[in-house]
Amino acid sequence: MLVAMARKTANDDPLAPVTLAVGQEDLLLDRAVQEVVAAAKAADADTDVRDLTSDQLQPGTLAELTSPSLFAERKVVVVRNGQDLSADTVKDVKAYLGAPAEEITLVLLHAGGAKGKGLLDAARKAGAREVACAKMTKPADRLAFVRAEFRAAGRSATPEACQALVDAIGSDLRELASAVSQLTADIEGTIDEAVVGRYYTGRAEASSFTVADRAVEGRAAEALEALRWSLATGVAPVLITSALAQGVRAIGKLSAARGGRPADLARELGMPPWKIDRVRQQMRGWTPDGVSVALRAVAEADAGVKGAGDDPEYALEKCVVTIARAARSRGRA
């Protein structure tokens, strides 16, 4: 499968002398490597692939791997965790970047950031083909990833199905990709929300976004049940506070926005149109004061789960109850 959600430089030839994969998203880094290896083996089935960690690439190793061969064989040399290379090895790599060998493709993986930035800058200056593999921290990015996975598989999935899958699986791209692969293998025709529900009901009930949805809808008992299930199945508390914050902020944004068609509001607020419809249904009992109370509760819970409190579970339960009460504030006014 092609590298999904990766931004590349204008030189998009996987057989470019040097490919630089930058970021910390393991799935995308692995796919960047796989794309180069697949292209090399398509050009020469006998391509020799050497996959090395930073500690395996000692001074002199790169020169040995890239020295001319009597058989002029094609070779792919993968160097992982480039930011952790020793100073002497970095000198070797920089020298190689200035005069890459023919029939050899170097794939340099780098986490980005300040550590090892000199090597990163040198690779870019040398004109390396670059693939961005940053962590997907925003739900919208993971949603776009799922859509891209379905497109790459040549299949159609409704927006609601894509969102349900993200809600059910969470932030692990490998699991999201695996879920898409399973659904496309098992289901014929368009994949909808009902199909995702059948496959991932248990996961969906344990989702941080399910906790948030039930809380902003004022359904305290169901939100608490989903919260306890989430925690029991290993969902990180910080992911739950993040989902709660997103749910309350969406209520606040839509409450403050002018009326209009979902498509217009979607552009204005940066939400997909289907989410506008969902949030409209969720915001019926909310007041501006209720939103303020809920945001303060989320901030307190976030601090609580990050060390300011003794009991993260209690902090989350208190937050969920406060949000659910705030969701019914209009009815009590």
mmCIF file of C-alpha atoms in Angstrom:
data_model
loop_
_atom_site.group_PDB
_atom_site.id
_atom_site.type_symbol
_atom_site.label_atom_id
_atom_site.label_comp_id
_atom_site.label_asym_id
_atom_site.label_seq_id
_atom_site.Cartn_x
_atom_site.Cartn_y
_atom_site.Cartn_z
ATOM 1 C CA MET A 1 0.000 0.000 0.000
ATOM 2 C CA LEU A 2 1.244 3.474 -0.735
ATOM 3 C CA VAL A 3 2.391 5.770 2.061
ATOM 4 C CA ALA A 4 -0.881 7.244 3.333
ATOM 5 C CA MET A 5 -1.128 10.812 4.609
ATOM 6 C CA ALA A 6 2.531 11.527 3.834
ATOM 7 C CA ARG A 7 3.680 14.859 2.463
ATOM 8 C CA LYS A 8 6.511 14.477 -0.033
ATOM 9 C CA THR A 9 8.897 16.785 -1.798
ATOM 10 C CA ALA A 10 8.607 17.538 -5.496
ATOM 11 C CA ASN A 11 11.049 14.677 -6.153
ATOM 12 C CA ASP A 12 8.561 11.865 -5.683
ATOM 13 C CA ASP A 13 10.669 9.057 -7.110
ATOM 14 C CA PRO A 14 11.057 6.337 -4.454
ATOM 15 C CA LEU A 15 14.303 5.364 -6.182
ATOM 16 C CA ALA A 16 15.833 8.790 -5.582
ATOM 17 C CA PRO A 17 19.379 8.424 -4.193
ATOM 18 C CA VAL A 18 18.270 9.507 -0.725
ATOM 19 C CA THR A 19 14.851 9.381 0.937
ATOM 20 C CA LEU A 20 14.431 11.243 4.217
ATOM 21 C CA ALA A 21 11.478 10.100 6.350
ATOM 22 C CA VAL A 22 10.850 12.597 9.144
ATOM 23 C CA GLY A 23 8.584 12.107 12.138
ATOM 24 C CA GLN A 24 7.635 9.734 14.935
ATOM 25 C CA GLU A 25 4.611 7.906 13.496
ATOM 26 C CA ASP A 26 5.894 4.331 13.272
ATOM 27 C CA LEU A 27 3.355 3.143 10.711
ATOM 28 C CA LEU A 28 4.182 5.955 8.285
ATOM 29 C CA LEU A 29 7.917 5.494 8.794
ATOM 30 C CA ASP A 30 7.581 1.791 8.018
ATOM 31 C CA ARG A 31 5.498 2.544 4.949
ATOM 32 C CA ALA A 32 8.096 5.025 3.713
ATOM 33 C CA VAL A 33 10.674 2.235 3.915
ATOM 34 C CA GLN A 34 8.346 -0.321 2.323
ATOM 35 C CA GLU A 35 7.607 1.981 -0.607
ATOM 36 C CA VAL A 36 11.300 2.382 -1.424
ATOM 37 C CA VAL A 37 12.026 -1.330 -1.024
ATOM 38 C CA ALA A 38 9.052 -2.274 -3.224
ATOM 39 C CA ALA A 39 10.183 0.111 -5.965
ATOM 40 C CA ALA A 40 13.749 -1.188 -5.797
ATOM 41 C CA LYS A 41 12.645 -4.819 -5.993
ATOM 42 C CA ALA A 42 10.337 -3.995 -8.879
ATOM 43 C CA ALA A 43 13.382 -2.653 -10.713
ATOM 44 C CA ASP A 44 15.600 -5.548 -9.598
ATOM 45 C CA ALA A 45 14.172 -8.568 -7.813
ATOM 46 C CA ASP A 46 17.610 -9.345 -6.360
ATOM 47 C CA THR A 47 17.900 -6.009 -4.565
ATOM 48 C CA ASP A 48 19.877 -6.324 -1.331
ATOM 49 C CA VAL A 49 18.138 -4.608 1.607
ATOM 50 C CA ARG A 50 20.099 -3.644 4.723
ATOM 51 C CA ASP A 51 17.971 -2.319 7.590
ATOM 52 C CA LEU A 52 20.076 -0.851 10.406
ATOM 53 C CA THR A 53 19.404 0.837 13.721
ATOM 54 C CA SER A 54 21.502 3.821 14.754
ATOM 55 C CA ASP A 55 23.755 1.723 17.001
ATOM 56 C CA GLN A 56 24.404 -0.762 14.179
ATOM 57 C CA LEU A 57 25.697 1.969 11.866
ATOM 58 C CA GLN A 58 29.187 2.461 13.228
ATOM 59 C CA PRO A 59 31.861 4.733 11.698
ATOM 60 C CA GLY A 60 32.939 3.160 8.426
ATOM 61 C CA THR A 61 29.864 0.914 8.113
ATOM 62 C CA LEU A 62 28.115 3.122 5.553
ATOM 63 C CA ALA A 63 31.223 3.301 3.377
ATOM 64 C CA GLU A 64 31.473 -0.473 3.480
ATOM 65 C CA LEU A 65 27.805 -0.942 2.557
ATOM 66 C CA THR A 66 27.925 1.546 -0.304
ATOM 67 C CA SER A 67 31.288 0.581 -1.810
ATOM 68 C CA PRO A 68 31.218 -0.506 -5.488
ATOM 69 C CA SER A 69 30.365 -4.148 -6.093
ATOM 70 C CA LEU A 70 31.733 -6.417 -8.791
ATOM 71 C CA PHE A 71 28.161 -7.406 -9.570
ATOM 72 C CA ALA A 72 26.796 -3.826 -9.598
ATOM 73 C CA GLU A 73 23.857 -4.965 -7.493
ATOM 74 C CA ARG A 74 21.039 -2.644 -6.498
ATOM 75 C CA LYS A 75 20.932 -2.004 -2.782
ATOM 76 C CA VAL A 76 18.658 -0.259 -0.286
ATOM 77 C CA VAL A 77 20.288 0.886 2.936
ATOM 78 C CA VAL A 78 17.846 1.846 5.685
ATOM 79 C CA VAL A 79 19.138 3.828 8.654
ATOM 80 C CA ARG A 80 16.678 4.168 11.552
ATOM 81 C CA ASN A 81 16.730 6.751 14.348
ATOM 82 C CA GLY A 82 19.109 9.013 12.474
ATOM 83 C CA GLN A 83 18.903 11.557 15.271
ATOM 84 C CA ASP A 84 20.748 9.088 17.538
ATOM 85 C CA LEU A 85 23.779 8.492 15.303
ATOM 86 C CA SER A 86 27.193 9.147 16.808
ATOM 87 C CA ALA A 87 29.095 12.275 15.746
ATOM 88 C CA ASP A 88 31.614 10.252 13.702
ATOM 89 C CA THR A 89 28.871 8.330 11.923
ATOM 90 C CA VAL A 90 27.030 11.580 11.157
ATOM 91 C CA LYS A 91 30.225 12.766 9.435
ATOM 92 C CA ASP A 92 30.172 9.596 7.316
ATOM 93 C CA VAL A 93 26.526 10.118 6.346
ATOM 94 C CA LYS A 94 27.062 13.798 5.493
ATOM 95 C CA ALA A 95 30.015 12.852 3.286
ATOM 96 C CA TYR A 96 27.890 10.228 1.540
ATOM 97 C CA LEU A 97 25.083 12.732 0.944
ATOM 98 C CA GLY A 98 27.507 14.819 -1.076
ATOM 99 C CA ALA A 99 28.276 11.953 -3.454
ATOM 100 C CA PRO A 100 25.696 9.149 -3.281
ATOM 101 C CA ALA A 101 26.556 5.884 -5.011
ATOM 102 C CA GLU A 102 24.783 4.651 -8.113
ATOM 103 C CA GLU A 103 22.306 1.780 -7.788
ATOM 104 C CA ILE A 104 22.064 2.448 -4.048
ATOM 105 C CA THR A 105 19.134 4.080 -2.275
ATOM 106 C CA LEU A 106 19.676 5.409 1.223
ATOM 107 C CA VAL A 107 16.570 5.695 3.418
ATOM 108 C CA LEU A 108 17.272 7.871 6.431
ATOM 109 C CA LEU A 109 14.668 7.886 9.217
ATOM 110 C CA HIS A 110 14.781 10.868 11.568
ATOM 111 C CA ALA A 111 12.434 11.841 14.401
ATOM 112 C CA GLY A 112 12.671 15.548 13.561
ATOM 113 C CA GLY A 113 13.186 18.160 16.241
ATOM 114 C CA ALA A 114 16.392 19.628 17.594
ATOM 115 C CA LYS A 115 18.318 16.421 18.241
ATOM 116 C CA GLY A 116 20.468 15.543 15.262
ATOM 117 C CA LYS A 117 19.215 18.592 13.353
ATOM 118 C CA GLY A 118 22.539 18.999 11.574
ATOM 119 C CA LEU A 119 22.044 15.699 9.767
ATOM 120 C CA LEU A 120 18.458 16.604 8.943
ATOM 121 C CA ASP A 121 19.530 19.933 7.462
ATOM 122 C CA ALA A 122 22.345 18.296 5.484
ATOM 123 C CA ALA A 123 19.988 15.760 3.928
ATOM 124 C CA ARG A 124 17.547 18.476 2.925
ATOM 125 C CA LYS A 125 20.323 20.643 1.518
ATOM 126 C CA ALA A 126 21.507 17.680 -0.539
ATOM 127 C CA GLY A 127 18.055 17.481 -2.149
ATOM 128 C CA ALA A 128 16.804 14.320 -0.467
ATOM 129 C CA ARG A 129 13.296 13.176 -1.273
ATOM 130 C CA GLU A 130 11.379 13.865 1.926
ATOM 131 C CA VAL A 131 8.400 12.031 3.392
ATOM 132 C CA ALA A 132 6.648 13.587 6.415
ATOM 133 C CA CYS A 133 5.673 10.999 9.027
ATOM 134 C CA ALA A 134 4.557 13.182 11.928
ATOM 135 C CA LYS A 135 2.405 11.841 14.750
ATOM 136 C CA MET A 136 -1.295 12.378 14.130
ATOM 137 C CA THR A 137 -2.410 14.083 17.317
ATOM 138 C CA LYS A 138 -5.646 15.602 16.008
ATOM 139 C CA PRO A 139 -8.824 13.563 15.538
ATOM 140 C CA ALA A 140 -9.377 15.309 12.192
ATOM 141 C CA ASP A 141 -6.022 13.979 10.953
ATOM 142 C CA ARG A 142 -6.895 10.443 11.990
ATOM 143 C CA LEU A 143 -10.253 10.786 10.267
ATOM 144 C CA ALA A 144 -8.521 11.917 7.082
ATOM 145 C CA PHE A 145 -6.137 8.960 7.445
ATOM 146 C CA VAL A 146 -9.037 6.485 7.585
ATOM 147 C CA ARG A 147 -10.651 8.059 4.530
ATOM 148 C CA ALA A 148 -7.352 7.816 2.665
ATOM 149 C CA GLU A 149 -7.019 4.155 3.646
ATOM 150 C CA PHE A 150 -10.429 3.356 2.190
ATOM 151 C CA ARG A 151 -9.595 5.286 -0.995
ATOM 152 C CA ALA A 152 -6.259 3.462 -1.324
ATOM 153 C CA ALA A 153 -8.167 0.184 -1.061
ATOM 154 C CA GLY A 154 -10.524 1.364 -3.801
ATOM 155 C CA ARG A 155 -13.515 1.231 -1.486
ATOM 156 C CA SER A 156 -16.256 3.613 -0.415
ATOM 157 C CA ALA A 157 -17.115 4.360 3.226
ATOM 158 C CA THR A 158 -19.597 6.906 4.504
ATOM 159 C CA PRO A 159 -18.348 9.848 6.615
ATOM 160 C CA GLU A 160 -20.286 8.440 9.571
ATOM 161 C CA ALA A 161 -18.565 5.071 9.163
ATOM 162 C CA CYS A 162 -15.126 6.680 9.088
ATOM 163 C CA GLN A 163 -15.892 8.664 12.224
ATOM 164 C CA ALA A 164 -17.322 5.624 13.990
ATOM 165 C CA LEU A 165 -14.143 3.703 13.224
ATOM 166 C CA VAL A 166 -11.947 6.471 14.637
ATOM 167 C CA ASP A 167 -14.183 6.684 17.709
ATOM 168 C CA ALA A 168 -13.987 2.927 18.186
ATOM 169 C CA ILE A 169 -10.293 2.330 17.586
ATOM 170 C CA GLY A 170 -8.712 5.524 18.896
ATOM 171 C CA SER A 171 -5.318 6.965 18.011
ATOM 172 C CA ASP A 172 -3.296 3.889 16.994
ATOM 173 C CA LEU A 173 -2.759 4.153 13.226
ATOM 174 C CA ARG A 174 -1.727 0.527 12.900
ATOM 175 C CA GLU A 175 -5.015 -0.583 14.430
ATOM 176 C CA LEU A 176 -6.968 1.853 12.267
ATOM 177 C CA ALA A 177 -5.233 0.581 9.129
ATOM 178 C CA SER A 178 -5.848 -3.022 10.207
ATOM 179 C CA ALA A 179 -9.530 -2.289 10.826
ATOM 180 C CA VAL A 180 -9.917 -0.745 7.372
ATOM 181 C CA SER A 181 -8.181 -3.760 5.855
ATOM 182 C CA GLN A 182 -10.510 -6.151 7.687
ATOM 183 C CA LEU A 183 -13.643 -4.273 6.704
ATOM 184 C CA THR A 184 -12.661 -4.019 3.043
ATOM 185 C CA ALA A 185 -11.834 -7.729 2.965
ATOM 186 C CA ASP A 186 -15.076 -8.836 4.634
ATOM 187 C CA ILE A 187 -17.694 -6.374 3.385
ATOM 188 C CA GLU A 188 -18.962 -5.819 -0.134
ATOM 189 C CA GLY A 189 -20.298 -2.462 -1.280
ATOM 190 C CA THR A 190 -20.290 0.778 0.669
ATOM 191 C CA ILE A 191 -19.192 0.492 4.304
ATOM 192 C CA ASP A 192 -21.563 2.367 6.607
ATOM 193 C CA GLU A 193 -21.842 3.136 10.314
ATOM 194 C CA ALA A 194 -23.968 0.051 10.986
ATOM 195 C CA VAL A 195 -21.237 -2.213 9.622
ATOM 196 C CA VAL A 196 -18.595 -0.559 11.799
ATOM 197 C CA GLY A 197 -20.904 -0.921 14.790
ATOM 198 C CA ARG A 198 -21.310 -4.655 14.193
ATOM 199 C CA TYR A 199 -17.561 -5.207 14.001
ATOM 200 C CA TYR A 200 -16.398 -2.872 16.742
ATOM 201 C CA THR A 201 -19.254 -2.502 19.222
ATOM 202 C CA GLY A 202 -17.137 -3.391 22.232
ATOM 203 C CA ARG A 203 -14.342 -1.084 21.167
ATOM 204 C CA ALA A 204 -16.771 1.739 20.458
ATOM 205 C CA GLU A 205 -18.288 1.468 23.922
ATOM 206 C CA ALA A 206 -14.814 1.780 25.408
ATOM 207 C CA SER A 207 -13.941 4.819 23.310
ATOM 208 C CA SER A 208 -12.992 8.147 24.842
ATOM 209 C CA PHE A 209 -15.209 9.863 22.288
ATOM 210 C CA THR A 210 -18.187 7.818 23.382
ATOM 211 C CA VAL A 211 -17.599 9.080 26.923
ATOM 212 C CA ALA A 212 -17.561 12.641 25.600
ATOM 213 C CA ASP A 213 -20.672 12.191 23.442
ATOM 214 C CA ARG A 214 -22.733 10.790 26.311
ATOM 215 C CA ALA A 215 -21.503 13.516 28.686
ATOM 216 C CA VAL A 216 -22.313 16.487 26.403
ATOM 217 C CA GLU A 217 -25.716 14.919 25.737
ATOM 218 C CA GLY A 218 -26.436 15.067 29.489
ATOM 219 C CA ARG A 219 -26.565 11.269 29.838
ATOM 220 C CA ALA A 220 -24.490 11.023 33.024
ATOM 221 C CA ALA A 221 -25.108 7.356 33.838
ATOM 222 C CA GLU A 222 -24.187 6.181 30.342
ATOM 223 C CA ALA A 223 -21.160 8.487 30.253
ATOM 224 C CA LEU A 224 -19.910 7.091 33.570
ATOM 225 C CA GLU A 225 -20.430 3.522 32.358
ATOM 226 C CA ALA A 226 -18.468 4.261 29.178
ATOM 227 C CA LEU A 227 -15.768 5.988 31.228
ATOM 228 C CA ARG A 228 -15.291 3.011 33.536
ATOM 229 C CA TRP A 229 -15.182 0.647 30.574
ATOM 230 C CA SER A 230 -12.620 2.874 28.837
ATOM 231 C CA LEU A 231 -10.353 2.936 31.869
ATOM 232 C CA ALA A 232 -10.752 -0.807 32.396
ATOM 233 C CA THR A 233 -9.692 -1.526 28.817
ATOM 234 C CA GLY A 234 -6.591 0.663 29.041
ATOM 235 C CA VAL A 235 -7.639 3.940 27.433
ATOM 236 C CA ALA A 236 -5.248 6.640 28.673
ATOM 237 C CA PRO A 237 -6.948 9.247 30.912
ATOM 238 C CA VAL A 238 -5.361 12.079 28.915
ATOM 239 C CA LEU A 239 -7.155 10.842 25.788
ATOM 240 C CA ILE A 240 -10.458 10.995 27.638
ATOM 241 C CA THR A 241 -9.900 14.565 28.853
ATOM 242 C CA SER A 242 -8.896 15.504 25.309
ATOM 243 C CA ALA A 243 -12.127 14.026 23.910
ATOM 244 C CA LEU A 244 -14.190 15.784 26.600
ATOM 245 C CA ALA A 245 -12.513 19.088 25.786
ATOM 246 C CA GLN A 246 -13.201 18.666 22.077
ATOM 247 C CA GLY A 247 -16.845 17.823 22.746
ATOM 248 C CA VAL A 248 -17.445 20.878 24.938
ATOM 249 C CA ARG A 249 -15.523 23.217 22.617
ATOM 250 C CA ALA A 250 -17.586 22.033 19.658
ATOM 251 C CA ILE A 251 -20.745 22.937 21.603
ATOM 252 C CA GLY A 252 -19.319 26.376 22.372
ATOM 253 C CA LYS A 253 -18.183 27.038 18.813
ATOM 254 C CA LEU A 254 -21.503 26.111 17.266
ATOM 255 C CA SER A 255 -23.467 28.016 19.922
ATOM 256 C CA ALA A 256 -21.549 31.190 19.099
ATOM 257 C CA ALA A 257 -21.740 30.754 15.319
ATOM 258 C CA ARG A 258 -24.358 32.355 13.126
ATOM 259 C CA GLY A 259 -27.056 30.059 11.765
ATOM 260 C CA GLY A 260 -26.583 28.597 8.339
ATOM 261 C CA ARG A 261 -26.273 25.476 6.288
ATOM 262 C CA PRO A 262 -24.042 22.706 7.673
ATOM 263 C CA ALA A 263 -21.647 23.114 4.744
ATOM 264 C CA ASP A 264 -21.216 26.847 5.437
ATOM 265 C CA LEU A 265 -20.783 26.313 9.162
ATOM 266 C CA ALA A 266 -18.357 23.475 8.501
ATOM 267 C CA ARG A 267 -16.081 25.845 6.562
ATOM 268 C CA GLU A 268 -16.395 28.540 9.202
ATOM 269 C CA LEU A 269 -15.732 26.270 12.197
ATOM 270 C CA GLY A 270 -13.379 23.726 10.639
ATOM 271 C CA MET A 271 -15.707 20.759 11.209
ATOM 272 C CA PRO A 272 -17.053 18.230 8.704
ATOM 273 C CA PRO A 273 -20.732 18.891 7.798
ATOM 274 C CA TRP A 274 -21.958 15.644 9.381
ATOM 275 C CA LYS A 275 -20.418 16.729 12.695
ATOM 276 C CA ILE A 276 -22.335 20.024 12.563
ATOM 277 C CA ASP A 277 -25.565 18.022 12.527
ATOM 278 C CA ARG A 278 -24.437 15.859 15.451
ATOM 279 C CA VAL A 279 -23.325 18.823 17.578
ATOM 280 C CA ARG A 280 -26.590 20.647 16.842
ATOM 281 C CA GLN A 281 -28.453 17.748 18.396
ATOM 282 C CA GLN A 282 -26.103 17.652 21.375
ATOM 283 C CA MET A 283 -26.252 21.374 22.166
ATOM 284 C CA ARG A 284 -29.997 21.661 22.798
ATOM 285 C CA GLY A 285 -29.768 21.864 26.592
ATOM 286 C CA TRP A 286 -26.659 24.042 26.747
ATOM 287 C CA THR A 287 -26.261 27.682 27.817
ATOM 288 C CA PRO A 288 -23.137 29.906 27.565
ATOM 289 C CA ASP A 289 -22.702 29.605 31.333
ATOM 290 C CA GLY A 290 -22.961 25.840 31.059
ATOM 291 C CA VAL A 291 -20.164 25.793 28.473
ATOM 292 C CA SER A 292 -17.956 27.873 30.797
ATOM 293 C CA VAL A 293 -18.617 25.540 33.721
ATOM 294 C CA ALA A 294 -17.852 22.489 31.581
ATOM 295 C CA LEU A 295 -14.599 23.938 30.230
ATOM 296 C CA ARG A 296 -13.415 24.683 33.764
ATOM 297 C CA ALA A 297 -14.284 21.130 34.755
ATOM 298 C CA VAL A 298 -12.253 19.747 31.845
ATOM 299 C CA ALA A 299 -9.274 21.929 32.767
ATOM 300 C CA GLU A 300 -9.415 20.675 36.364
ATOM 301 C CA ALA A 301 -9.695 17.054 35.227
ATOM 302 C CA ASP A 302 -6.811 17.468 32.806
ATOM 303 C CA ALA A 303 -4.627 18.781 35.630
ATOM 304 C CA GLY A 304 -5.844 15.953 37.851
ATOM 305 C CA VAL A 305 -4.885 13.182 35.434
ATOM 306 C CA LYS A 306 -1.495 14.782 34.768
ATOM 307 C CA GLY A 307 -0.379 14.655 38.374
ATOM 308 C CA ALA A 308 -2.123 17.490 40.185
ATOM 309 C CA GLY A 309 -4.556 15.088 41.854
ATOM 310 C CA ASP A 310 -4.236 11.799 43.708
ATOM 311 C CA ASP A 311 -6.992 9.923 41.862
ATOM 312 C CA PRO A 312 -7.259 10.391 38.058
ATOM 313 C CA GLU A 313 -10.359 8.171 37.910
ATOM 314 C CA TYR A 314 -12.195 10.334 40.456
ATOM 315 C CA ALA A 315 -11.131 13.489 38.584
ATOM 316 C CA LEU A 316 -12.627 12.094 35.364
ATOM 317 C CA GLU A 317 -15.838 10.954 37.032
ATOM 318 C CA LYS A 318 -16.326 14.384 38.612
ATOM 319 C CA CYS A 319 -15.705 16.038 35.244
ATOM 320 C CA VAL A 320 -18.173 13.794 33.408
ATOM 321 C CA VAL A 321 -20.919 14.462 35.973
ATOM 322 C CA THR A 322 -20.290 18.224 35.819
ATOM 323 C CA ILE A 323 -20.464 18.245 32.008
ATOM 324 C CA ALA A 324 -23.647 16.178 31.987
ATOM 325 C CA ARG A 325 -25.278 18.594 34.446
ATOM 326 C CA ALA A 326 -24.128 21.568 32.378
ATOM 327 C CA ALA A 327 -25.715 19.949 29.322
ATOM 328 C CA ARG A 328 -29.079 20.247 31.050
ATOM 329 C CA SER A 329 -28.558 23.804 32.320
ATOM 330 C CA ARG A 330 -31.095 25.342 29.942
ATOM 331 C CA GLY A 331 -33.835 23.113 31.290
ATOM 332 C CA ARG A 332 -33.079 24.214 34.846
ATOM 333 C CA ALA A 333 -32.891 27.930 34.036
#
